[in-house]
Amino acid sequence: MASFAPILLAYPLLAGILGGSVTLVLMQRSRHARWSLALLAAWLFCLYALLGWASGVNQASYGMPFQHIMQIEGRLVEDSLLTRSSKQLARIALTACRSKDGYRTTCKGTVTALIEVDEVMASATTLLLVGRLDEQSGLFLADTVQVLHLPLLARLRLNCLRVLQLRLQQVIADETTRSLAAMLLLGQTGSSGFPLKDLSLACGCAHLLALSGMHLHFFLSLSIRLCSHLLGRIWGRWLGSVPSILYVLLVGPKPSLVRALGMHLCSLLPVSRSFAFQMTFLLQLLFFPYSLSSQACLYSWAAYAMLLLCSMLPAFILQNTAVIVAGTAPVSLLLEGTCNLSGLLFSPVLTPLIHIAMAFSFLSLVFGSFFSIGLYWVQTILYTILAKNQGYAFQVGPKGYTVYISVLLTCLVSIGYATMAVQRRRRSHYELDIRIRLPDCNYCSAEAGGAVDDQEIWSELPDLPLGEGEDCGPSGCTAVPNGVGDRPGHRSDHQPAS
C-alpha cells in the first residue's frame, strides 16, 4: 500500500478519528479487554503514521515542471547496479534540481537514474547529474556525472571491494564461476553473470542469486558456531554477530540484509519472534525510510511475513515455498502484471546448491584456488538445471493466481481439519495419547519378605511371543522384555500387552 497507493496513507488525522471511534465502541462492548484494545489501536496508528511519513519521503517532488529539469543533485541511498548496457542504475535521494534557464530549486523524494560509468558507486555518495528526466517512467537519463562528496566509509568500502574482487580474480580462473562467487559474497554482478541471472529469473528463482537473509544467515551460522566453541554459547551469540555487522557494512545497506540483520539482533533480546519482526520493521522505516521504495524491500518483508505465517499453519510438503510464493506473487502482479509460480518446483532443489556454492566461494576466497574446482562443478550443475528447465516457467496472471490461492487454501483447510480430527480421536480414546496398563502381579512390599515382582507401565505394544521355558501360572503367563526384571532367583510376573 505504501509503494503502490501512498495516497491511502496521507490522512493520519482522519485515520486517527475513525480508529479511535471504532476502538471506543469496542471498549464499551468488551470491558475486560480495554487495555488490550487501546494498545492495539495505538500500535496500528503509529504504524500507519510511520508508513505515511516514509512513503511521503520517497515520493519525488520537484519545484519546477519535468520538462524543464536538466540537472539534479542528491545522495545515493544504495550501491549502484550494473546493467546489460554497461551502465550503472542508481537510486538517489533528491536535494536540489536546476532548469535549463539556470533556475535552482529544492526537491525531495527518490528518483532512479541511469549513469554512464563503469565502476560501482557506493551509497551515501553525493552526486550532481546532468541530463533529462523521462516523464513517463520517471527515470533520469544522465549524460554526465560529478561526485560532489565521497564519505570516508564509502571510500573504505570501495577499496575493500576492489581488494576482494582482485582476490577472486587470482583464485578463480573461470569468468562465469567468478561472477557467481562475486554475486553470492559481495552482491556485485559482472557482465558474465547476466546469463545465469536471466535463467534464474525465467525459473522463478532470481531471489537465490541476490543478497538476502539466506546469504547473511550463512555468515551468521559460521561466525556464531565458531565463537560459541571458543567463548561459550551466550558470548558466542553476541560476539558472533560482529562479523555479520561488518559484512553488511562492507556490501552496503541493502534492504533485505538490513531486515535480516535487524531480525537477528532483536532475537538476541528476550522477545518473541513476532515482536522482533515488528520492531525490525519500524526501526528500518525510521533509519532507512528510502528502502520502502525498493522492490527488494517489498519481496523481503513479504517473504519473511509468510515464514512467520507458516509456523501457525498445519505442516505439509513444500509448505514454506508454497506460502512464500503466495505472499510474494502480489508484488510481481502489481509490478509486471504476471507472476512466476515455477519457483515452487525449482527453489527446493536449487537452494542447497546455492548454499554449497556460497561455501566453496568463501573457502576459495580465504584458502585459495583449490576449492574453486568444487565451485566450478556446482556452477555447472546449477547452470545445467536452469538451462534445461527454463521452458517450464509457469507465468500466470490474476486469474491463475486466484486459482493457486484457492487450491492452497483448500489444502490448508483439509489438512487442518484432518489434524484436528485425529487429535480429537486420540484424546477421546487415550486421553493422554498413550494407553496405560498396570500388570497383574504381587504388590507386596520389600519389607514384608517373599518374592518381589517388578512393576512397569507399558504403552501400547504388539503381543509378545511366549518364550521357551516360560510357564503360565495362576496370575498369567510370564513374558518379560529383553533385559527387564531378569536377575538371579527372581521372575517378573508381567503379562503381555494386548
Short mmCIF file of C-alpha atoms in Angstrom, two decimals:
data_model
loop_
_atom_site.label_atom_id
_atom_site.label_comp_id
_atom_site.label_asym_id
_atom_site.label_seq_id
_atom_site.Cartn_x
_atom_site.Cartn_y
_atom_site.Cartn_z
CA MET A 1 0.00 0.00 0.00
CA ALA A 2 2.85 2.40 0.81
CA SER A 3 4.51 1.66 -2.54
CA PHE A 4 1.57 1.46 -4.93
CA ALA A 5 -1.15 3.51 -3.18
CA PRO A 6 0.61 6.03 -0.92
CA ILE A 7 -2.39 8.37 -1.05
CA LEU A 8 -4.21 5.99 1.31
CA LEU A 9 -1.59 6.73 3.98
CA ALA A 10 -1.79 10.52 3.67
CA TYR A 11 -4.66 11.10 6.13
CA PRO A 12 -3.36 10.44 9.67
CA LEU A 13 -5.95 12.74 11.32
CA LEU A 14 -8.90 11.04 9.61
CA ALA A 15 -7.44 7.61 10.31
CA GLY A 16 -6.94 8.53 13.96
CA ILE A 17 -10.54 9.76 14.35
CA LEU A 18 -12.03 6.68 12.69
CA GLY A 19 -9.75 4.29 14.54
CA GLY A 20 -10.40 6.00 17.87
CA SER A 21 -14.18 5.85 17.34
CA VAL A 22 -14.10 2.15 16.50
CA THR A 23 -11.85 1.48 19.49
CA LEU A 24 -14.21 3.29 21.88
CA VAL A 25 -17.17 1.26 20.63
CA LEU A 26 -15.25 -2.00 21.05
CA MET A 27 -14.10 -0.98 24.52
CA GLN A 28 -17.70 -0.47 25.59
CA ARG A 29 -18.65 -3.94 24.37
CA SER A 30 -15.54 -5.71 25.74
CA ARG A 31 -14.88 -4.24 29.14
CA HIS A 32 -12.44 -6.97 30.14
CA ALA A 33 -10.11 -6.19 27.20
CA ARG A 34 -9.98 -2.40 27.28
CA TRP A 35 -6.23 -2.10 27.76
CA SER A 36 -5.53 -4.62 25.01
CA LEU A 37 -7.79 -2.79 22.56
CA ALA A 38 -6.24 0.57 23.44
CA LEU A 39 -2.68 -0.73 22.99
CA LEU A 40 -3.58 -2.42 19.70
CA ALA A 41 -5.22 0.74 18.34
CA ALA A 42 -2.24 2.88 19.38
CA TRP A 43 0.19 0.42 17.79
CA LEU A 44 -1.73 0.35 14.49
CA PHE A 45 -1.99 4.14 14.38
CA CYS A 46 1.76 4.52 14.98
CA LEU A 47 2.43 2.06 12.19
CA TYR A 48 0.03 3.91 9.87
CA ALA A 49 1.63 7.29 10.64
CA LEU A 50 5.16 5.95 10.23
CA LEU A 51 4.31 4.32 6.90
CA GLY A 52 2.68 7.54 5.72
CA TRP A 53 5.80 9.53 6.63
CA ALA A 54 8.13 7.03 4.93
CA SER A 55 6.03 6.90 1.76
CA GLY A 56 5.94 10.72 1.67
CA VAL A 57 9.73 10.83 1.98
CA ASN A 58 10.03 8.55 -1.06
CA GLN A 59 7.61 10.46 -3.30
CA ALA A 60 9.57 12.64 -5.73
CA SER A 61 8.55 16.30 -5.66
CA TYR A 62 10.17 18.97 -7.84
CA GLY A 63 9.96 22.74 -7.74
CA MET A 64 9.51 23.02 -11.50
CA PRO A 65 7.91 21.07 -14.41
CA PHE A 66 9.56 17.85 -15.51
CA GLN A 67 10.41 19.06 -18.99
CA HIS A 68 12.45 21.97 -17.63
CA ILE A 69 14.72 19.89 -15.39
CA MET A 70 18.21 19.31 -16.74
CA GLN A 71 20.23 18.83 -13.56
CA ILE A 72 19.60 17.06 -10.26
CA GLU A 73 21.60 16.77 -7.09
CA GLY A 74 21.26 14.12 -4.43
CA ARG A 75 22.71 11.29 -2.37
CA LEU A 76 22.89 7.60 -3.27
CA VAL A 77 20.69 5.51 -0.98
CA GLU A 78 22.13 2.18 -2.22
CA ASP A 79 25.11 1.00 -4.21
CA SER A 80 24.63 1.35 -7.94
CA LEU A 81 23.88 -1.75 -10.04
CA LEU A 82 25.45 -2.71 -13.36
CA THR A 83 23.05 -3.04 -16.31
CA ARG A 84 23.39 -5.02 -19.55
CA SER A 85 24.31 -1.82 -21.39
CA SER A 86 27.38 -1.44 -19.11
CA LYS A 87 25.75 1.50 -17.30
CA GLN A 88 25.00 1.93 -13.61
CA LEU A 89 21.49 2.12 -12.24
CA ALA A 90 21.36 4.29 -9.11
CA ARG A 91 18.63 5.32 -6.64
CA ILE A 92 19.15 8.91 -5.49
CA ALA A 93 17.57 10.86 -2.64
CA LEU A 94 16.97 14.30 -4.17
CA THR A 95 18.06 17.57 -2.58
CA ALA A 96 18.03 20.12 -5.45
CA CYS A 97 17.36 20.48 -9.18
CA ARG A 98 18.18 23.06 -11.85
CA SER A 99 16.34 24.07 -15.02
CA LYS A 100 17.67 24.82 -18.49
CA ASP A 101 17.43 28.54 -17.78
CA GLY A 102 19.63 28.24 -14.71
CA TYR A 103 16.94 28.40 -12.00
CA ARG A 104 17.71 26.24 -8.99
CA THR A 105 15.08 24.88 -6.59
CA THR A 106 14.93 22.35 -3.79
CA CYS A 107 13.25 18.97 -4.22
CA LYS A 108 12.69 15.81 -2.24
CA GLY A 109 11.95 12.12 -2.72
CA THR A 110 13.82 9.42 -4.59
CA VAL A 111 14.49 9.01 -8.29
CA THR A 112 16.19 6.27 -10.32
CA ALA A 113 18.99 7.43 -12.61
CA LEU A 114 20.90 5.73 -15.40
CA ILE A 115 24.58 6.76 -15.23
CA GLU A 116 27.26 6.10 -17.84
CA VAL A 117 30.07 4.96 -15.55
CA ASP A 118 31.96 1.69 -15.39
CA GLU A 119 32.62 1.27 -11.66
CA VAL A 120 30.18 0.73 -8.82
CA MET A 121 29.28 3.88 -6.91
CA ALA A 122 28.92 3.47 -3.15
CA SER A 123 25.91 4.54 -1.13
CA ALA A 124 25.95 7.90 0.70
CA THR A 125 27.88 9.48 -2.21
CA THR A 126 26.64 12.95 -3.18
CA LEU A 127 26.25 13.30 -6.96
CA LEU A 128 25.47 16.02 -9.47
CA LEU A 129 23.83 14.65 -12.64
CA VAL A 130 23.21 16.48 -15.90
CA GLY A 131 20.71 15.04 -18.37
CA ARG A 132 16.96 14.83 -18.80
CA LEU A 133 14.05 13.37 -16.86
CA ASP A 134 11.75 10.93 -18.64
CA GLU A 135 8.16 11.95 -17.82
CA GLN A 136 6.59 8.52 -18.43
CA SER A 137 8.95 6.27 -16.47
CA GLY A 138 10.37 8.88 -14.08
CA LEU A 139 13.90 7.71 -14.96
CA PHE A 140 16.62 10.34 -15.11
CA LEU A 141 18.95 9.73 -18.06
CA ALA A 142 22.29 11.25 -17.09
CA ASP A 143 24.81 12.34 -19.70
CA THR A 144 27.47 13.47 -17.24
CA VAL A 145 28.03 12.80 -13.56
CA GLN A 146 30.11 14.61 -10.96
CA VAL A 147 30.95 13.35 -7.48
CA LEU A 148 30.49 16.21 -5.01
CA HIS A 149 31.28 14.32 -1.82
CA LEU A 150 32.56 10.83 -1.07
CA PRO A 151 32.34 9.93 2.65
CA LEU A 152 35.19 8.15 4.38
CA LEU A 153 33.14 4.98 4.97
CA ALA A 154 32.16 4.81 1.30
CA ARG A 155 35.80 5.21 0.28
CA LEU A 156 36.87 2.41 2.61
CA ARG A 157 34.10 0.15 1.32
CA LEU A 158 35.11 0.70 -2.29
CA ASN A 159 38.76 -0.06 -1.51
CA CYS A 160 37.82 -3.27 0.32
CA LEU A 161 35.53 -4.38 -2.52
CA ARG A 162 38.31 -3.80 -5.06
CA VAL A 163 40.74 -5.87 -2.98
CA LEU A 164 38.23 -8.73 -2.70
CA GLN A 165 37.49 -8.58 -6.43
CA LEU A 166 41.21 -8.87 -7.19
CA ARG A 167 41.45 -11.79 -4.80
CA LEU A 168 38.63 -13.58 -6.61
CA GLN A 169 40.37 -12.99 -9.94
CA GLN A 170 43.52 -14.61 -8.57
CA VAL A 171 41.89 -17.73 -7.12
CA ILE A 172 39.08 -18.36 -9.67
CA ALA A 173 40.14 -18.58 -13.31
CA ASP A 174 36.75 -19.14 -14.96
CA GLU A 175 34.94 -15.83 -15.51
CA THR A 176 31.40 -17.21 -15.11
CA THR A 177 32.32 -19.00 -11.90
CA ARG A 178 34.00 -15.85 -10.61
CA SER A 179 30.85 -13.84 -11.35
CA LEU A 180 28.78 -16.32 -9.36
CA ALA A 181 31.15 -16.02 -6.39
CA ALA A 182 31.02 -12.20 -6.58
CA MET A 183 27.21 -12.25 -6.65
CA LEU A 184 26.92 -14.59 -3.67
CA LEU A 185 29.61 -12.98 -1.50
CA LEU A 186 29.76 -9.31 -2.48
CA GLY A 187 26.47 -8.66 -4.25
CA GLN A 188 28.36 -7.44 -7.35
CA THR A 189 27.16 -8.55 -10.78
CA GLY A 190 29.56 -8.66 -13.70
CA SER A 191 28.71 -8.78 -17.39
CA SER A 192 29.30 -12.55 -17.47
CA GLY A 193 26.76 -13.11 -14.70
CA PHE A 194 23.69 -11.91 -16.62
CA PRO A 195 23.02 -15.24 -18.45
CA LEU A 196 22.75 -17.06 -15.11
CA LYS A 197 20.53 -14.31 -13.70
CA ASP A 198 18.26 -14.48 -16.75
CA LEU A 199 17.89 -18.24 -16.37
CA SER A 200 17.11 -17.97 -12.67
CA LEU A 201 14.54 -15.26 -13.40
CA ALA A 202 12.87 -17.46 -16.01
CA CYS A 203 12.62 -20.30 -13.48
CA GLY A 204 11.27 -18.06 -10.71
CA CYS A 205 14.43 -18.30 -8.59
CA ALA A 206 16.02 -14.88 -9.04
CA HIS A 207 15.97 -14.36 -5.28
CA LEU A 208 18.58 -17.10 -4.82
CA LEU A 209 21.31 -15.05 -6.53
CA ALA A 210 20.51 -11.68 -4.94
CA LEU A 211 21.92 -10.93 -1.49
CA SER A 212 19.23 -11.61 1.07
CA GLY A 213 18.67 -13.04 4.53
CA MET A 214 19.57 -16.51 3.28
CA HIS A 215 23.10 -15.35 2.37
CA LEU A 216 23.53 -13.43 5.63
CA HIS A 217 22.39 -16.50 7.56
CA PHE A 218 25.36 -18.39 6.11
CA PHE A 219 27.85 -15.96 7.67
CA LEU A 220 25.82 -15.74 10.88
CA SER A 221 25.83 -19.52 11.42
CA LEU A 222 29.53 -19.73 10.61
CA SER A 223 30.62 -16.94 12.98
CA ILE A 224 28.24 -17.89 15.80
CA ARG A 225 29.31 -21.55 15.79
CA LEU A 226 32.98 -20.60 15.79
CA CYS A 227 32.55 -18.07 18.62
CA SER A 228 30.36 -20.48 20.60
CA HIS A 229 33.09 -23.13 20.56
CA LEU A 230 35.67 -20.59 21.70
CA LEU A 231 33.73 -18.38 24.13
CA GLY A 232 30.60 -20.31 25.07
CA ARG A 233 27.01 -20.19 23.90
CA ILE A 234 25.94 -16.83 25.36
CA TRP A 235 29.00 -14.80 24.43
CA GLY A 236 29.22 -16.66 21.14
CA ARG A 237 25.80 -15.39 20.04
CA TRP A 238 26.66 -11.79 20.83
CA LEU A 239 30.23 -11.67 19.56
CA GLY A 240 29.35 -13.87 16.59
CA SER A 241 27.09 -11.06 15.35
CA VAL A 242 30.02 -8.65 14.92
CA PRO A 243 31.33 -10.25 11.66
CA SER A 244 27.81 -10.11 10.22
CA ILE A 245 27.53 -6.39 11.04
CA LEU A 246 30.88 -5.79 9.37
CA TYR A 247 29.71 -7.81 6.36
CA VAL A 248 26.59 -5.64 5.95
CA LEU A 249 28.74 -2.52 6.23
CA LEU A 250 31.02 -3.92 3.52
CA VAL A 251 28.41 -4.89 0.92
CA GLY A 252 26.11 -1.94 1.63
CA PRO A 253 22.73 -1.33 3.29
CA LYS A 254 20.61 -3.49 1.02
CA PRO A 255 17.03 -3.68 2.36
CA SER A 256 16.96 -7.48 2.64
CA LEU A 257 20.28 -7.55 4.51
CA VAL A 258 19.16 -4.76 6.86
CA ARG A 259 15.98 -6.69 7.59
CA ALA A 260 17.81 -9.96 8.25
CA LEU A 261 20.44 -8.30 10.45
CA GLY A 262 17.81 -6.41 12.41
CA MET A 263 15.82 -9.59 13.00
CA HIS A 264 18.93 -11.35 14.28
CA LEU A 265 19.90 -8.52 16.64
CA CYS A 266 16.35 -8.31 18.01
CA SER A 267 16.30 -12.07 18.50
CA LEU A 268 19.24 -11.73 20.92
CA LEU A 269 16.87 -9.94 23.30
CA PRO A 270 14.25 -11.85 25.35
CA VAL A 271 11.37 -11.04 22.96
CA SER A 272 9.12 -13.16 20.80
CA ARG A 273 9.73 -13.71 17.12
CA SER A 274 6.67 -11.72 16.03
CA PHE A 275 7.63 -8.78 18.26
CA ALA A 276 11.16 -8.82 16.81
CA PHE A 277 9.60 -8.82 13.33
CA GLN A 278 7.53 -5.71 14.10
CA MET A 279 10.33 -3.87 15.87
CA THR A 280 12.74 -4.51 12.99
CA PHE A 281 10.18 -3.19 10.51
CA LEU A 282 9.65 0.01 12.50
CA LEU A 283 13.38 0.57 13.00
CA GLN A 284 14.08 0.06 9.31
CA LEU A 285 11.39 2.62 8.46
CA LEU A 286 12.93 5.10 10.91
CA PHE A 287 16.59 4.75 9.92
CA PHE A 288 16.24 3.59 6.29
CA PRO A 289 12.99 5.15 5.02
CA TYR A 290 14.21 5.18 1.41
CA SER A 291 14.27 1.38 1.35
CA LEU A 292 10.46 1.42 1.27
CA SER A 293 10.53 2.33 -2.44
CA SER A 294 12.78 -0.64 -3.27
CA GLN A 295 11.39 -3.80 -4.82
CA ALA A 296 13.84 -5.86 -2.79
CA CYS A 297 12.30 -4.46 0.40
CA LEU A 298 8.81 -5.50 -0.70
CA TYR A 299 9.88 -9.03 -1.60
CA SER A 300 11.97 -9.44 1.55
CA TRP A 301 9.29 -8.39 4.04
CA ALA A 302 6.53 -10.24 2.21
CA ALA A 303 8.58 -13.45 2.17
CA TYR A 304 9.52 -13.26 5.86
CA ALA A 305 5.95 -12.44 6.87
CA MET A 306 4.89 -15.63 5.10
CA LEU A 307 7.55 -17.56 7.02
CA LEU A 308 6.02 -16.35 10.28
CA LEU A 309 2.62 -17.39 8.99
CA CYS A 310 3.93 -20.88 8.21
CA SER A 311 4.55 -21.53 11.91
CA MET A 312 0.80 -21.10 12.55
CA LEU A 313 -0.37 -23.37 9.73
CA PRO A 314 -0.53 -27.18 9.53
CA ALA A 315 2.62 -28.71 8.08
CA PHE A 316 2.73 -30.28 4.62
CA ILE A 317 5.27 -30.92 1.87
CA LEU A 318 6.89 -27.76 0.43
CA GLN A 319 4.95 -25.65 2.92
CA ASN A 320 7.40 -22.76 3.20
CA THR A 321 7.94 -22.42 -0.54
CA ALA A 322 4.23 -22.62 -1.35
CA VAL A 323 3.25 -19.99 1.21
CA ILE A 324 6.15 -17.67 0.28
CA VAL A 325 5.17 -17.83 -3.40
CA ALA A 326 1.61 -16.93 -2.41
CA GLY A 327 2.85 -13.94 -0.40
CA THR A 328 5.32 -12.52 -2.92
CA ALA A 329 3.24 -13.08 -6.08
CA PRO A 330 1.06 -9.95 -5.50
CA VAL A 331 4.20 -7.79 -5.71
CA SER A 332 5.02 -9.31 -9.11
CA LEU A 333 1.43 -8.87 -10.24
CA LEU A 334 1.48 -5.17 -9.33
CA LEU A 335 4.88 -4.58 -10.93
CA GLU A 336 4.72 -6.71 -14.07
CA GLY A 337 1.14 -7.95 -14.37
CA THR A 338 2.20 -11.62 -14.09
CA CYS A 339 3.87 -13.87 -11.53
CA ASN A 340 6.02 -16.97 -11.96
CA LEU A 341 4.86 -19.98 -9.94
CA SER A 342 7.64 -22.29 -11.17
CA GLY A 343 9.75 -21.34 -8.16
CA LEU A 344 7.57 -23.74 -6.20
CA LEU A 345 9.33 -26.62 -8.00
CA PHE A 346 12.85 -25.26 -8.51
CA SER A 347 13.56 -23.45 -5.22
CA PRO A 348 13.74 -26.61 -3.03
CA VAL A 349 16.23 -28.12 -5.49
CA LEU A 350 18.40 -25.06 -6.12
CA THR A 351 18.59 -23.72 -2.56
CA PRO A 352 21.03 -26.46 -1.36
CA LEU A 353 23.17 -25.82 -4.44
CA ILE A 354 23.34 -22.11 -3.61
CA HIS A 355 24.42 -22.95 -0.05
CA ILE A 356 27.16 -25.23 -1.36
CA ALA A 357 28.24 -22.58 -3.86
CA MET A 358 28.49 -19.99 -1.07
CA ALA A 359 30.61 -22.36 0.99
CA PHE A 360 33.01 -23.03 -1.89
CA SER A 361 33.15 -19.31 -2.75
CA PHE A 362 34.10 -18.43 0.81
CA LEU A 363 36.66 -21.21 1.02
CA SER A 364 38.18 -20.13 -2.30
CA LEU A 365 38.39 -16.53 -1.13
CA VAL A 366 40.10 -17.47 2.13
CA PHE A 367 42.21 -20.54 1.34
CA GLY A 368 42.94 -20.34 -2.38
CA SER A 369 42.14 -21.84 -5.76
CA PHE A 370 41.87 -25.47 -4.60
CA PHE A 371 38.21 -25.02 -3.67
CA SER A 372 37.41 -23.19 -6.91
CA ILE A 373 37.21 -26.59 -8.62
CA GLY A 374 34.22 -27.54 -6.49
CA LEU A 375 32.65 -24.15 -7.14
CA TYR A 376 33.07 -24.68 -10.88
CA TRP A 377 31.22 -28.00 -10.77
CA VAL A 378 28.43 -26.56 -8.62
CA GLN A 379 28.08 -23.65 -11.05
CA THR A 380 27.94 -26.11 -13.97
CA ILE A 381 25.20 -28.18 -12.30
CA LEU A 382 23.27 -25.02 -11.44
CA TYR A 383 23.51 -23.68 -14.99
CA THR A 384 22.50 -27.05 -16.49
CA ILE A 385 19.40 -27.37 -14.31
CA LEU A 386 18.27 -23.83 -15.10
CA ALA A 387 19.02 -24.09 -18.84
CA LYS A 388 17.14 -27.37 -19.32
CA ASN A 389 14.09 -26.30 -17.32
CA GLN A 390 13.63 -22.69 -18.36
CA GLY A 391 10.90 -23.79 -20.76
CA TYR A 392 8.77 -24.95 -17.81
CA ALA A 393 8.23 -21.43 -16.50
CA PHE A 394 4.67 -21.06 -15.25
CA GLN A 395 3.69 -17.43 -15.78
CA VAL A 396 0.15 -16.66 -14.61
CA GLY A 397 -1.98 -13.55 -14.30
CA PRO A 398 -4.50 -12.52 -11.66
CA LYS A 399 -6.88 -15.36 -12.58
CA GLY A 400 -4.19 -18.02 -12.35
CA TYR A 401 -3.02 -16.60 -9.03
CA THR A 402 -6.59 -16.75 -7.73
CA VAL A 403 -6.78 -20.43 -8.69
CA TYR A 404 -3.44 -21.07 -6.94
CA ILE A 405 -4.64 -19.36 -3.76
CA SER A 406 -7.89 -21.34 -3.87
CA VAL A 407 -6.04 -24.65 -4.17
CA LEU A 408 -3.61 -23.67 -1.39
CA LEU A 409 -6.39 -22.64 0.98
CA THR A 410 -8.31 -25.83 0.22
CA CYS A 411 -5.27 -27.93 1.06
CA LEU A 412 -4.64 -25.99 4.26
CA VAL A 413 -8.24 -26.33 5.43
CA SER A 414 -8.31 -30.05 4.58
CA ILE A 415 -5.02 -30.79 6.34
CA GLY A 416 -6.00 -28.67 9.33
CA TYR A 417 -9.37 -30.39 9.68
CA ALA A 418 -7.78 -33.84 9.37
CA THR A 419 -5.18 -32.94 12.01
CA MET A 420 -7.84 -31.71 14.43
CA ALA A 421 -9.96 -34.83 13.84
CA VAL A 422 -7.02 -37.13 14.56
CA GLN A 423 -6.13 -35.23 17.73
CA ARG A 424 -9.75 -35.30 18.89
CA ARG A 425 -9.95 -39.04 18.29
CA ARG A 426 -6.76 -39.67 20.24
CA ARG A 427 -7.96 -37.60 23.15
CA SER A 428 -11.28 -39.43 23.25
CA HIS A 429 -9.63 -42.86 23.19
CA TYR A 430 -6.45 -42.38 25.16
CA GLU A 431 -6.82 -39.02 26.90
CA LEU A 432 -3.03 -38.58 27.17
CA ASP A 433 -2.37 -40.00 23.68
CA ILE A 434 -0.96 -43.25 25.23
CA ARG A 435 -2.61 -46.35 26.68
CA ILE A 436 -1.51 -47.20 30.22
CA ARG A 437 -1.95 -50.67 31.77
CA LEU A 438 -0.66 -51.96 35.07
CA PRO A 439 0.22 -55.69 35.02
CA ASP A 440 -1.25 -58.21 37.42
CA CYS A 441 1.42 -59.10 39.97
CA ASN A 442 2.17 -59.47 43.66
CA TYR A 443 2.09 -55.97 45.16
CA CYS A 444 3.75 -56.91 48.47
CA SER A 445 6.47 -54.57 49.75
CA ALA A 446 10.11 -55.50 50.09
CA GLU A 447 9.94 -55.33 53.89
CA ALA A 448 7.19 -57.98 54.02
CA GLY A 449 9.57 -60.55 52.60
CA GLY A 450 8.96 -63.09 49.90
CA ALA A 451 9.26 -62.65 46.19
CA VAL A 452 9.09 -59.08 44.99
CA ASP A 453 7.68 -58.54 41.50
CA ASP A 454 8.89 -55.72 39.25
CA GLN A 455 6.16 -53.35 38.13
CA GLU A 456 6.14 -51.42 34.87
CA ILE A 457 3.88 -49.12 32.93
CA TRP A 458 3.50 -50.39 29.41
CA SER A 459 2.43 -48.36 26.41
CA GLU A 460 0.59 -49.96 23.53
CA LEU A 461 2.88 -52.72 22.19
CA PRO A 462 2.37 -55.79 19.98
CA ASP A 463 1.78 -59.20 21.52
CA LEU A 464 4.91 -60.74 22.97
CA PRO A 465 5.60 -64.36 21.98
CA LEU A 466 5.86 -66.99 24.65
CA GLY A 467 9.49 -67.97 25.05
CA GLU A 468 10.87 -71.38 25.74
CA GLY A 469 10.82 -72.46 29.36
CA GLU A 470 8.16 -69.90 30.39
CA ASP A 471 5.24 -71.17 32.41
CA CYS A 472 1.68 -69.95 32.69
CA GLY A 473 0.86 -69.67 36.36
CA PRO A 474 -2.34 -68.68 38.14
CA SER A 475 -1.71 -64.99 37.52
CA GLY A 476 -0.97 -65.38 33.81
CA CYS A 477 1.92 -66.16 31.52
CA THR A 478 5.28 -64.69 32.36
CA ALA A 479 6.60 -62.69 29.37
CA VAL A 480 9.34 -60.23 30.09
CA PRO A 481 11.07 -57.92 27.57
CA ASN A 482 14.76 -58.32 26.96
CA GLY A 483 16.78 -57.38 29.97
CA VAL A 484 13.80 -56.27 32.12
CA GLY A 485 13.46 -57.80 35.57
CA ASP A 486 15.99 -60.58 34.89
CA ARG A 487 18.10 -61.21 37.94
CA PRO A 488 19.14 -64.43 39.67
CA GLY A 489 16.50 -66.09 41.74
CA HIS A 490 13.67 -63.85 40.62
CA ARG A 491 10.94 -63.93 37.99
CA SER A 492 8.76 -60.93 36.95
CA ASP A 493 5.03 -61.65 36.51
CA HIS A 494 4.34 -59.28 33.64
CA GLN A 495 1.55 -60.07 31.25
CA PRO A 496 1.94 -59.42 27.57
CA ALA A 497 0.40 -56.18 26.30
CA SER A 498 -2.79 -56.59 24.36
#
